[in-house]
PDB file of C-alpha atoms and ligand atoms in Angstrom:
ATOM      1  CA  UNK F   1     110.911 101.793  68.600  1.00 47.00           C
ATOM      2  CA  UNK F   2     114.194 102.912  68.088  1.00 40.00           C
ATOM      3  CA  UNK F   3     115.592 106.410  70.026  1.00 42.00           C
ATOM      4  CA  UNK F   4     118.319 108.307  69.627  1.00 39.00           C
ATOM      5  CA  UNK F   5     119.604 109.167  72.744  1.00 40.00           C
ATOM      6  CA  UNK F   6     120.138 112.718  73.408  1.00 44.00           C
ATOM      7  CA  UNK F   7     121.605 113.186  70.351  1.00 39.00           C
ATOM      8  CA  UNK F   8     124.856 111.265  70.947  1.00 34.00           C
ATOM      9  CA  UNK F   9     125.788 108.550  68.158  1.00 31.00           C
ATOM     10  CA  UNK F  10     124.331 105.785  70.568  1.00 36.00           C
ATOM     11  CA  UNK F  11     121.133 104.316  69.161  1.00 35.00           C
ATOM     12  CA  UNK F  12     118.960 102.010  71.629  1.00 49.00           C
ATOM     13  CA  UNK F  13     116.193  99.793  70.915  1.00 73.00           C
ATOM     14  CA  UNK F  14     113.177 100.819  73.590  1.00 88.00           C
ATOM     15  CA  UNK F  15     109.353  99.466  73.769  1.00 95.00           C
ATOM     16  CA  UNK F  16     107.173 101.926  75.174  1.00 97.00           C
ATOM     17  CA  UNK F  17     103.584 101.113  75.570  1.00 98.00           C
ATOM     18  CA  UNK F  18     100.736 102.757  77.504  1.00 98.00           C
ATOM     19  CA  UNK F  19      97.656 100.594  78.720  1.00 98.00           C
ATOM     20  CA  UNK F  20      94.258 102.216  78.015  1.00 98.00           C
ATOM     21  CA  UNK F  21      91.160 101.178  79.371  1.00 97.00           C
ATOM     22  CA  UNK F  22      88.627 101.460  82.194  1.00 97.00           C
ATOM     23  CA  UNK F  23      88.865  99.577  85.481  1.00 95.00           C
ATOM     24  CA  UNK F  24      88.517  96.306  85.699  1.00 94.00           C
ATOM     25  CA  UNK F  25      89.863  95.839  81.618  1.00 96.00           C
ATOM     26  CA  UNK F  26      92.552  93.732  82.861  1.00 94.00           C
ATOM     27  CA  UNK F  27      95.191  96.454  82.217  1.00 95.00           C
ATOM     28  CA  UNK F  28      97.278  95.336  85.283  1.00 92.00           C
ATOM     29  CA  UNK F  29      97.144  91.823  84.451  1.00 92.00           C
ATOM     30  CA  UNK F  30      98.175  92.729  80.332  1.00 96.00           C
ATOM     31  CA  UNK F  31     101.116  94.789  81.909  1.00 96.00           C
ATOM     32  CA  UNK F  32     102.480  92.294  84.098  1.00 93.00           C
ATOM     33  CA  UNK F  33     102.757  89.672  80.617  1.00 95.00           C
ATOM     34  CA  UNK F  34     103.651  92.584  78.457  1.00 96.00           C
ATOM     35  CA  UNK F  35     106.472  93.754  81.150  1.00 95.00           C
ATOM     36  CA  UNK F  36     107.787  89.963  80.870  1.00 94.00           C
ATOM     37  CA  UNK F  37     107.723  89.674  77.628  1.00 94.00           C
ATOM     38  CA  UNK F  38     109.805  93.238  76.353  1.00 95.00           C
ATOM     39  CA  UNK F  39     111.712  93.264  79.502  1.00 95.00           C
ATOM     40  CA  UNK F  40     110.925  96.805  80.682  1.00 96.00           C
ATOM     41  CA  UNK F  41     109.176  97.831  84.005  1.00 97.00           C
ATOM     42  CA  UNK F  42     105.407  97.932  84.205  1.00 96.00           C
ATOM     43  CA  UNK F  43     104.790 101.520  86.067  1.00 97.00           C
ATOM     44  CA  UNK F  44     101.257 102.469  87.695  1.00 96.00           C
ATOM     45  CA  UNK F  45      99.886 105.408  88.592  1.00 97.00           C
ATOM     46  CA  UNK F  46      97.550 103.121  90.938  1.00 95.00           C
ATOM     47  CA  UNK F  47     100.295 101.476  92.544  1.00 94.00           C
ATOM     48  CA  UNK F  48     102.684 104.504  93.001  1.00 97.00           C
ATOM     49  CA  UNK F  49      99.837 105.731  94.624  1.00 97.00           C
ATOM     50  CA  UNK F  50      98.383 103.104  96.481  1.00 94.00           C
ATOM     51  CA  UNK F  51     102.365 103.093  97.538  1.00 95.00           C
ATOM     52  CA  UNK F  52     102.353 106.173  99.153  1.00 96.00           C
ATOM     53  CA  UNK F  53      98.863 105.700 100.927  1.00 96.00           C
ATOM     54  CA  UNK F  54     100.656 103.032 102.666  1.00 93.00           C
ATOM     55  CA  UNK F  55     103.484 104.662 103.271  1.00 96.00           C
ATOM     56  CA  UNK F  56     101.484 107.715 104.844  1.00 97.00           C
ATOM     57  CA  UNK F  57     103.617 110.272 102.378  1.00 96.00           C
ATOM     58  CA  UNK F  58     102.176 113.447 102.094  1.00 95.00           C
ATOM     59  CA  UNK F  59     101.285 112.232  98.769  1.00 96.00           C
ATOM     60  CA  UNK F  60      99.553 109.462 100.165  1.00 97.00           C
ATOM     61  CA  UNK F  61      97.834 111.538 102.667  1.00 97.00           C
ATOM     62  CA  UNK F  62      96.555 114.076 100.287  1.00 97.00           C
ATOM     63  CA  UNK F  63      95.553 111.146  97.256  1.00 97.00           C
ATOM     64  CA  UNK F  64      93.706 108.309  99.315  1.00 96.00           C
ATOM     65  CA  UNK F  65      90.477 110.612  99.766  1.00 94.00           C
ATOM     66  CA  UNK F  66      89.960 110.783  96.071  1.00 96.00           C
ATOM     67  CA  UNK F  67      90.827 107.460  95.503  1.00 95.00           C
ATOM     68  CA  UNK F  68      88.637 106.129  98.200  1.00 93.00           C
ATOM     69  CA  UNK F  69      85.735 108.337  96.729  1.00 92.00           C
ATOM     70  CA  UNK F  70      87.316 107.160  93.017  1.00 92.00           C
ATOM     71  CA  UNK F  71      87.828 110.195  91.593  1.00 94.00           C
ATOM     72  CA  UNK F  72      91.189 111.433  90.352  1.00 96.00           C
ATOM     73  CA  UNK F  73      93.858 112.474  92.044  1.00 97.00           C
ATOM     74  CA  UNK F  74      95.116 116.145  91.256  1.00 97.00           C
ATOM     75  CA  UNK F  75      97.884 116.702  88.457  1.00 97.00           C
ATOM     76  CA  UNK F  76      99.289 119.072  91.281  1.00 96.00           C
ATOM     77  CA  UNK F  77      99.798 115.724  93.278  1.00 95.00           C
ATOM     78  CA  UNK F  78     100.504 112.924  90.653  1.00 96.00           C
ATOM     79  CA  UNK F  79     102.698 114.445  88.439  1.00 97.00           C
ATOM     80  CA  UNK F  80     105.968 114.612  89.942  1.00 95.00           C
ATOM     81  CA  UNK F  81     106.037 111.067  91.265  1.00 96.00           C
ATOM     82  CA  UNK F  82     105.320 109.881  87.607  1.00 97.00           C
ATOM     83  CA  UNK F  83     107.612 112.327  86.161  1.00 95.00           C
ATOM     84  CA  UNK F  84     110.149 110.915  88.481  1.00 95.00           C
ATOM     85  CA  UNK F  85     109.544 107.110  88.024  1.00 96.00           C
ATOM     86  CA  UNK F  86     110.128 107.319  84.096  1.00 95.00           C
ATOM     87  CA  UNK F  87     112.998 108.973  84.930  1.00 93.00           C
ATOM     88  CA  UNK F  88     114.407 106.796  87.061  1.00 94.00           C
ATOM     89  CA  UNK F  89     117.237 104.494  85.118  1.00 93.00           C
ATOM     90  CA  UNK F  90     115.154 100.558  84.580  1.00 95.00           C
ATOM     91  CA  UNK F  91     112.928 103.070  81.921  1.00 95.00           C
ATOM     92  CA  UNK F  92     115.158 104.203  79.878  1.00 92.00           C
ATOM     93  CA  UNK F  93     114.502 101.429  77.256  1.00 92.00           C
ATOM     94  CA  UNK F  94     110.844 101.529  77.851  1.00 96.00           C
ATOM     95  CA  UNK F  95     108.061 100.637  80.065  1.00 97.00           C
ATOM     96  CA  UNK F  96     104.405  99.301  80.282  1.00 98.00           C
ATOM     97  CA  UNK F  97     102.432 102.654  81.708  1.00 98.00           C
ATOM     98  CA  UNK F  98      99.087 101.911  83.316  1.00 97.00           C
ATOM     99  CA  UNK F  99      96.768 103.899  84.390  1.00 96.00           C
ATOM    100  CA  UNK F 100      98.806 107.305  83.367  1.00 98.00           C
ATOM    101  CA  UNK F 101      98.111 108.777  81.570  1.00 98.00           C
ATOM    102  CA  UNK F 102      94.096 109.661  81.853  1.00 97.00           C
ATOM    103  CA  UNK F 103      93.237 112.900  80.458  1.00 97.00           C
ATOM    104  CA  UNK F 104      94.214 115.232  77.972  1.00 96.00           C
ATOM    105  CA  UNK F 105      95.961 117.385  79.880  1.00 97.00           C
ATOM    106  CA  UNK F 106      97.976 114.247  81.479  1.00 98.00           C
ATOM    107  CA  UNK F 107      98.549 113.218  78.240  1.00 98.00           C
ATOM    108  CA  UNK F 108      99.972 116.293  76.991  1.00 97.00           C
ATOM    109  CA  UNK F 109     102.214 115.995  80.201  1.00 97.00           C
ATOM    110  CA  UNK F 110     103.399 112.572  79.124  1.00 97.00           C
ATOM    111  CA  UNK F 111     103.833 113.678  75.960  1.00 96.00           C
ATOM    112  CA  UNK F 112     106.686 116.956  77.653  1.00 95.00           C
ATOM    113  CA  UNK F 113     107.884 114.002  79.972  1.00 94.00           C
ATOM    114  CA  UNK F 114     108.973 111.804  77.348  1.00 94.00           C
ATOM    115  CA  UNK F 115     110.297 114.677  74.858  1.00 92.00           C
ATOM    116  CA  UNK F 116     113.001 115.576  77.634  1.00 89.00           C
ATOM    117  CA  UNK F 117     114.270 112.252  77.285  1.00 86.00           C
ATOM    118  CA  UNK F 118     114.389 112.547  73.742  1.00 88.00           C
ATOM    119  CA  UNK F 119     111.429 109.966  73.709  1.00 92.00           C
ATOM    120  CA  UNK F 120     107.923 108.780  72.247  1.00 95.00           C
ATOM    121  CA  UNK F 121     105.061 106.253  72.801  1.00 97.00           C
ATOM    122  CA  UNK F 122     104.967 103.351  70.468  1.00 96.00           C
ATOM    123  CA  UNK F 123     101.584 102.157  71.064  1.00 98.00           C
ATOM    124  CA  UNK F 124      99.142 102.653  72.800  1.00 98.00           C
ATOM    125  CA  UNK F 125      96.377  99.128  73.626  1.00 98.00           C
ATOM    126  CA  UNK F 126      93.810 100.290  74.186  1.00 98.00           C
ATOM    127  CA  UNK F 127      91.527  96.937  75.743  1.00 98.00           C
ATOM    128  CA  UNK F 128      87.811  97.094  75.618  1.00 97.00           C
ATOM    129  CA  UNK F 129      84.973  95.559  77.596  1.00 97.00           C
ATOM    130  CA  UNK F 130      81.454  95.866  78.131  1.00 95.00           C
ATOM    131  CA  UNK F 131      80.493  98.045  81.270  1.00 94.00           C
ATOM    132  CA  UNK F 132      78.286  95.330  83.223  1.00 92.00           C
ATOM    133  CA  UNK F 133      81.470  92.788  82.735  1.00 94.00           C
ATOM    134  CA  UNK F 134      84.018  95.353  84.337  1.00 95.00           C
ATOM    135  CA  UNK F 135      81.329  95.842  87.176  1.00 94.00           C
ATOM    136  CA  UNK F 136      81.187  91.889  88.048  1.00 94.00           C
ATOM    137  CA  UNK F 137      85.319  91.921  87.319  1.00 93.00           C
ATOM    138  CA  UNK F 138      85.562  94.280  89.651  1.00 94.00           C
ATOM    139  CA  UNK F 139      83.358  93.689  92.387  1.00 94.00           C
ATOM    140  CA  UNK F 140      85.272  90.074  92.601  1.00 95.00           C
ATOM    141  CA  UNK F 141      88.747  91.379  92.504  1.00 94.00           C
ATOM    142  CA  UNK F 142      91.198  90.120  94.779  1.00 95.00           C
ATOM    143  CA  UNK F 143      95.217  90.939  94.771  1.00 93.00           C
ATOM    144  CA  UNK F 144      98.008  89.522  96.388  1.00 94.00           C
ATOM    145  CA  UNK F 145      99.589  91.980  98.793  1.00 92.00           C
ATOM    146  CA  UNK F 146     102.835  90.212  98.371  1.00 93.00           C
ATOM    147  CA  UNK F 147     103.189  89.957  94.918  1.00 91.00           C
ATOM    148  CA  UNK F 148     100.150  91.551  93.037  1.00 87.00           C
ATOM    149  CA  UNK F 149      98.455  88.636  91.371  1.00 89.00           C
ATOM    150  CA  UNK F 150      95.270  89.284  90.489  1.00 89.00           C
ATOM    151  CA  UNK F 151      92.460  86.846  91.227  1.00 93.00           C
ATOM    152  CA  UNK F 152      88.785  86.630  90.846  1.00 93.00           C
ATOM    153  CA  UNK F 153      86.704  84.883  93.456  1.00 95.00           C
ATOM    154  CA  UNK F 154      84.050  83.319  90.806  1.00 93.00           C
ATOM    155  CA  UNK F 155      86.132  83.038  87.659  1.00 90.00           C
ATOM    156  CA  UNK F 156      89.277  82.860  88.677  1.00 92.00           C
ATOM    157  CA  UNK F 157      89.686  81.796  92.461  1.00 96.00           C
ATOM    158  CA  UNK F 158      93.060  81.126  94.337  1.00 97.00           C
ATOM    159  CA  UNK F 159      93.704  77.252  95.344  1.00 97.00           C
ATOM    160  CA  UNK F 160      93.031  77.975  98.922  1.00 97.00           C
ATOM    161  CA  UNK F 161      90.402  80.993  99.751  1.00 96.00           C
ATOM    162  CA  UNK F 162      92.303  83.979 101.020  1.00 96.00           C
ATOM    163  CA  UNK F 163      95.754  83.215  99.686  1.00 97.00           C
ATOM    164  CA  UNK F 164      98.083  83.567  97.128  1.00 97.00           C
ATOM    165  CA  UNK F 165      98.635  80.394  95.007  1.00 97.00           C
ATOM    166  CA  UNK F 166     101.980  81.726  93.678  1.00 96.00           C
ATOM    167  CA  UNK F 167     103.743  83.158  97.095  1.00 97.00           C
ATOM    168  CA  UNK F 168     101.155  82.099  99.600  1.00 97.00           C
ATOM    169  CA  UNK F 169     100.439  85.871 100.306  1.00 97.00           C
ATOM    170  CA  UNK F 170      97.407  87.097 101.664  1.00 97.00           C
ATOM    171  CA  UNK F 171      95.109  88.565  99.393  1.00 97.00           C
ATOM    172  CA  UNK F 172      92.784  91.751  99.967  1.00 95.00           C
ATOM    173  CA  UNK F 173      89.772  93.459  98.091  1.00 94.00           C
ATOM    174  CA  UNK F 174      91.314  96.765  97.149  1.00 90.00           C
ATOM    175  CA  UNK F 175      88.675  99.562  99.153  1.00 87.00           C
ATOM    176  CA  UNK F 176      87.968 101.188  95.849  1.00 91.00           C
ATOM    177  CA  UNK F 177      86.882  98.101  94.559  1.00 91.00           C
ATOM    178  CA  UNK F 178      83.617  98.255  96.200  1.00 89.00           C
ATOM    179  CA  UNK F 179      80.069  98.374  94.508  1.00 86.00           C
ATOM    180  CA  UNK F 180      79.440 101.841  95.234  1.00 86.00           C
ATOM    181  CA  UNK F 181      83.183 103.420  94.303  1.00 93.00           C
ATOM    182  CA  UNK F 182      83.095 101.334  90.958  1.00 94.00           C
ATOM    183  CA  UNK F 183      80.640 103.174  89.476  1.00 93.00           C
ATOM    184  CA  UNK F 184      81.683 106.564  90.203  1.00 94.00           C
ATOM    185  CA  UNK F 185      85.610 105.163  88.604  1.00 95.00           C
ATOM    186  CA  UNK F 186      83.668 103.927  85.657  1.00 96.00           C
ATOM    187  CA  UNK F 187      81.827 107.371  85.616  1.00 96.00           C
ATOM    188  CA  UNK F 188      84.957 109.030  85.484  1.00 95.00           C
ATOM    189  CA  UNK F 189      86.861 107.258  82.938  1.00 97.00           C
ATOM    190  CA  UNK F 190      83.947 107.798  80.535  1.00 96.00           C
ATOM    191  CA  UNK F 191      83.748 111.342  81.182  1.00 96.00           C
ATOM    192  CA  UNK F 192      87.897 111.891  81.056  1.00 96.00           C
ATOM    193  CA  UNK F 193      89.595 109.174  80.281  1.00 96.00           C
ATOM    194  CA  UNK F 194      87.878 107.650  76.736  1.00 94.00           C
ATOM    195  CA  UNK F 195      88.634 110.729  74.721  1.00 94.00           C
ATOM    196  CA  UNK F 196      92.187 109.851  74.942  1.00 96.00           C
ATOM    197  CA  UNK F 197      91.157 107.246  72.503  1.00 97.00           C
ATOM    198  CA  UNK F 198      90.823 109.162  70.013  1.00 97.00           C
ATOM    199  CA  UNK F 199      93.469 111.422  70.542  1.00 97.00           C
ATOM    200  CA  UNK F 200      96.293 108.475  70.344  1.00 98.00           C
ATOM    201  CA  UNK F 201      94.257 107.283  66.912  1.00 97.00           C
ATOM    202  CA  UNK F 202      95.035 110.272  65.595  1.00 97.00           C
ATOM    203  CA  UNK F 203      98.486 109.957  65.798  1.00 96.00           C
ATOM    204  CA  UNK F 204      98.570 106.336  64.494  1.00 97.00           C
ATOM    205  CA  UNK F 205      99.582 104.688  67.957  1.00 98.00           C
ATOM    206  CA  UNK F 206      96.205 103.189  68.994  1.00 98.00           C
ATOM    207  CA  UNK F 207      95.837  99.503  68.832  1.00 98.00           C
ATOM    208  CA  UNK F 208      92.483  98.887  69.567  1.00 97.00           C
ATOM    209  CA  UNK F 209      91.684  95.279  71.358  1.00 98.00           C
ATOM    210  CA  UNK F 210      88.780  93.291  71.841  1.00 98.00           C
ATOM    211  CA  UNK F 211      89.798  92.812  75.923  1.00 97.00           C
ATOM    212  CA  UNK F 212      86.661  89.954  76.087  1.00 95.00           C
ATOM    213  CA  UNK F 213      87.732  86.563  77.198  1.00 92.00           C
ATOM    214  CA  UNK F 214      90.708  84.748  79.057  1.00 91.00           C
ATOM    215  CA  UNK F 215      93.890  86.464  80.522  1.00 92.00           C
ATOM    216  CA  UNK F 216      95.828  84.177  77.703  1.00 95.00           C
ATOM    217  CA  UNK F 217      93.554  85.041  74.313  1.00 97.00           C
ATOM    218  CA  UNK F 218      93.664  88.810  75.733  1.00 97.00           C
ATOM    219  CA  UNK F 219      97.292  88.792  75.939  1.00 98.00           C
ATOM    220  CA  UNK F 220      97.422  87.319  72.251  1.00 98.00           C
ATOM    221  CA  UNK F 221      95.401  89.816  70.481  1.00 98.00           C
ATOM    222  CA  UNK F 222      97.122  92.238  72.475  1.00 98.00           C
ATOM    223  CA  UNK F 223     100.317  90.898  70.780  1.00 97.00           C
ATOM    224  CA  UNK F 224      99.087  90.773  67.455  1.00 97.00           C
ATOM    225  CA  UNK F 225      98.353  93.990  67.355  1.00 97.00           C
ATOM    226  CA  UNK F 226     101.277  95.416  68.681  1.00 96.00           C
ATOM    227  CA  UNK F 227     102.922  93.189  65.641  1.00 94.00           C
ATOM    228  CA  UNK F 228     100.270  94.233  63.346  1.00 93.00           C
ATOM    229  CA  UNK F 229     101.116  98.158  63.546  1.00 92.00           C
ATOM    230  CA  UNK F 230     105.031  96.891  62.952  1.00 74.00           C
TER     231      UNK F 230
HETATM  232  P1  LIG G 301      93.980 102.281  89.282  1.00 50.83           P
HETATM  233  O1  LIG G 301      94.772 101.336  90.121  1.00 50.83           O
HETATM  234  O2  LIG G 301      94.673 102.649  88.007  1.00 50.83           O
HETATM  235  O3  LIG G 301      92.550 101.841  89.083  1.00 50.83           O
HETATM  236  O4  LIG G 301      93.901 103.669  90.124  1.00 50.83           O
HETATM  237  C1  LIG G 301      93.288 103.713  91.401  1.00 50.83           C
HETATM  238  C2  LIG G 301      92.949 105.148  91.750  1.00 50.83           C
HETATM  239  O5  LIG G 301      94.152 105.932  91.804  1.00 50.83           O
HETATM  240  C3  LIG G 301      92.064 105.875  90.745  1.00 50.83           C
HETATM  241  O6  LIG G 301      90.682 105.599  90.946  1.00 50.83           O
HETATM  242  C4  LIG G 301      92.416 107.333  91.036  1.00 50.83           C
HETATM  243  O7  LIG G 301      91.800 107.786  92.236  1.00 50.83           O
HETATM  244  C5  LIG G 301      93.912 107.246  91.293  1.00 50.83           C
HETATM  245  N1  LIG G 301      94.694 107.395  90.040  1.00 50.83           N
HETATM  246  C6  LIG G 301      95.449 106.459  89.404  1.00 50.83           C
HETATM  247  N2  LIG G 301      96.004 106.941  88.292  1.00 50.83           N
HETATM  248  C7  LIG G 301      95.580 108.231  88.194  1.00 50.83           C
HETATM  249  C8  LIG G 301      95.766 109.255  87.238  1.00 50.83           C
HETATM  250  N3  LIG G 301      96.510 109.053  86.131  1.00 50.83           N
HETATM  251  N4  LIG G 301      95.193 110.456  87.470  1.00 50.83           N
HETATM  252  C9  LIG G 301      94.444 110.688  88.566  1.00 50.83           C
HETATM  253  N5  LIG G 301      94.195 109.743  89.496  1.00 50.83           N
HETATM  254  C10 LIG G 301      94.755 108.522  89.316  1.00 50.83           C
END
């Protein structure tokens, strides 16, 4: 938790946490309490993406057919823009990653990232939940365009259908949050994402979390353990 920073006599305290899970674990929702609570941006690979897709970048161009079709988007493609977001000066004393990284080879990445800035992980939550819950979670999604509040239109619906209790934005079903895409994500992160697991327990940084439950006892197991590991 505490860096030296590039070797100068200037110590810093820093939180860096990554977000493991598959879709639908409530990862975004975690990050947005987490990045409140240690002050430090919440940074997703989802977002920067779904960023540039609006944007039309190149980027965006080349990434929104795999993410429509929910596989992953090329390292070729992704890695720059993360490379440059933890770069950019609001991470130098940490951040909440989500959804980055999710391979081995991305993680290795992260790992080359970080070392340039003289830096390390210092957990990593993993949050788990049955796959027929993340399927219903999922398929019931709804997010704020305006502010990113996540709803749920069974479990956790806005005051007034269609809009955003907090900033009265309008709120959309993401396109890759469809029946038919959901499976193929979940198919994915099984196949390339859960072995990162137990690469991060190997190095002690893991804090596995039951992610079962309300937004509020998530976030407090998710606390504990981060205390927990010291
Ligand atoms: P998310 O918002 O994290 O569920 O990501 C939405 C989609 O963006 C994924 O289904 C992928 O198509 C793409 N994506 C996000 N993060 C990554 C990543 N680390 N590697 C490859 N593709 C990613």
């Amino acid at each position: 938790m505490v860096d030296c920073v590039d070797g100068a006599d200037e110590w810093v305290d820093a939180m860096r946490i990554l977000l493991v899970g598959p879709p639908g674990c409530g990862k975004g929702t975690q990050a947005r309490l987490l990045q409140k609570q240690f002050a430090v941006p919440h940074v997703s690979s989802g977002d920067l993406l779904r960023a540039a897709v609006q944007q039309g970048t190149h980027l965006g161009v080349q990434a929104k057919r795999f993410m429509d079709e929910g596989k992953l988007v090329p390292d070729d493609l992704l890695l720059d823009v993360i490379g440059e977001r933890l770069g950019q000066g609001d991470c130098d004393k940490g951040f909440i990653l989500d959804g980055f990284p999710r391979t081995l080879a991305q993680a290795k990445a992260l790992t080359a990232m970080l070392v340039r800035h003289a830096a390390a992980l210092d957990h990593v939550v993993s949050l788990r939940v049955p796959r027929q819950d993340l399927v219903t979670r999922l398929s019931g999604r709804r997010t704020c365009r305006q502010c990113g509040t996540m709803y749920h239109v069974v479990f956790d619906p806005p005051a007034t259908e269609g809009q955003c209790s907090r900033c009265h934005g309008s709120l959309y079903q993401r396109d890759d949050d469809r029946e038919e895409t959901i499976v193929a994500r979940l198919d994915v992160y099984d196949a390339h994402t859960a072995p990162l697991l137990a690469h991060y327990r190997e190095q002690g940084l893991l804090r596995d979390i039951d992610g079962g439950g309300s937004r509020d006892a998530v976030y407090a197991r998710v606390l504990r353990g981060i205390e927990d590991a010291g």
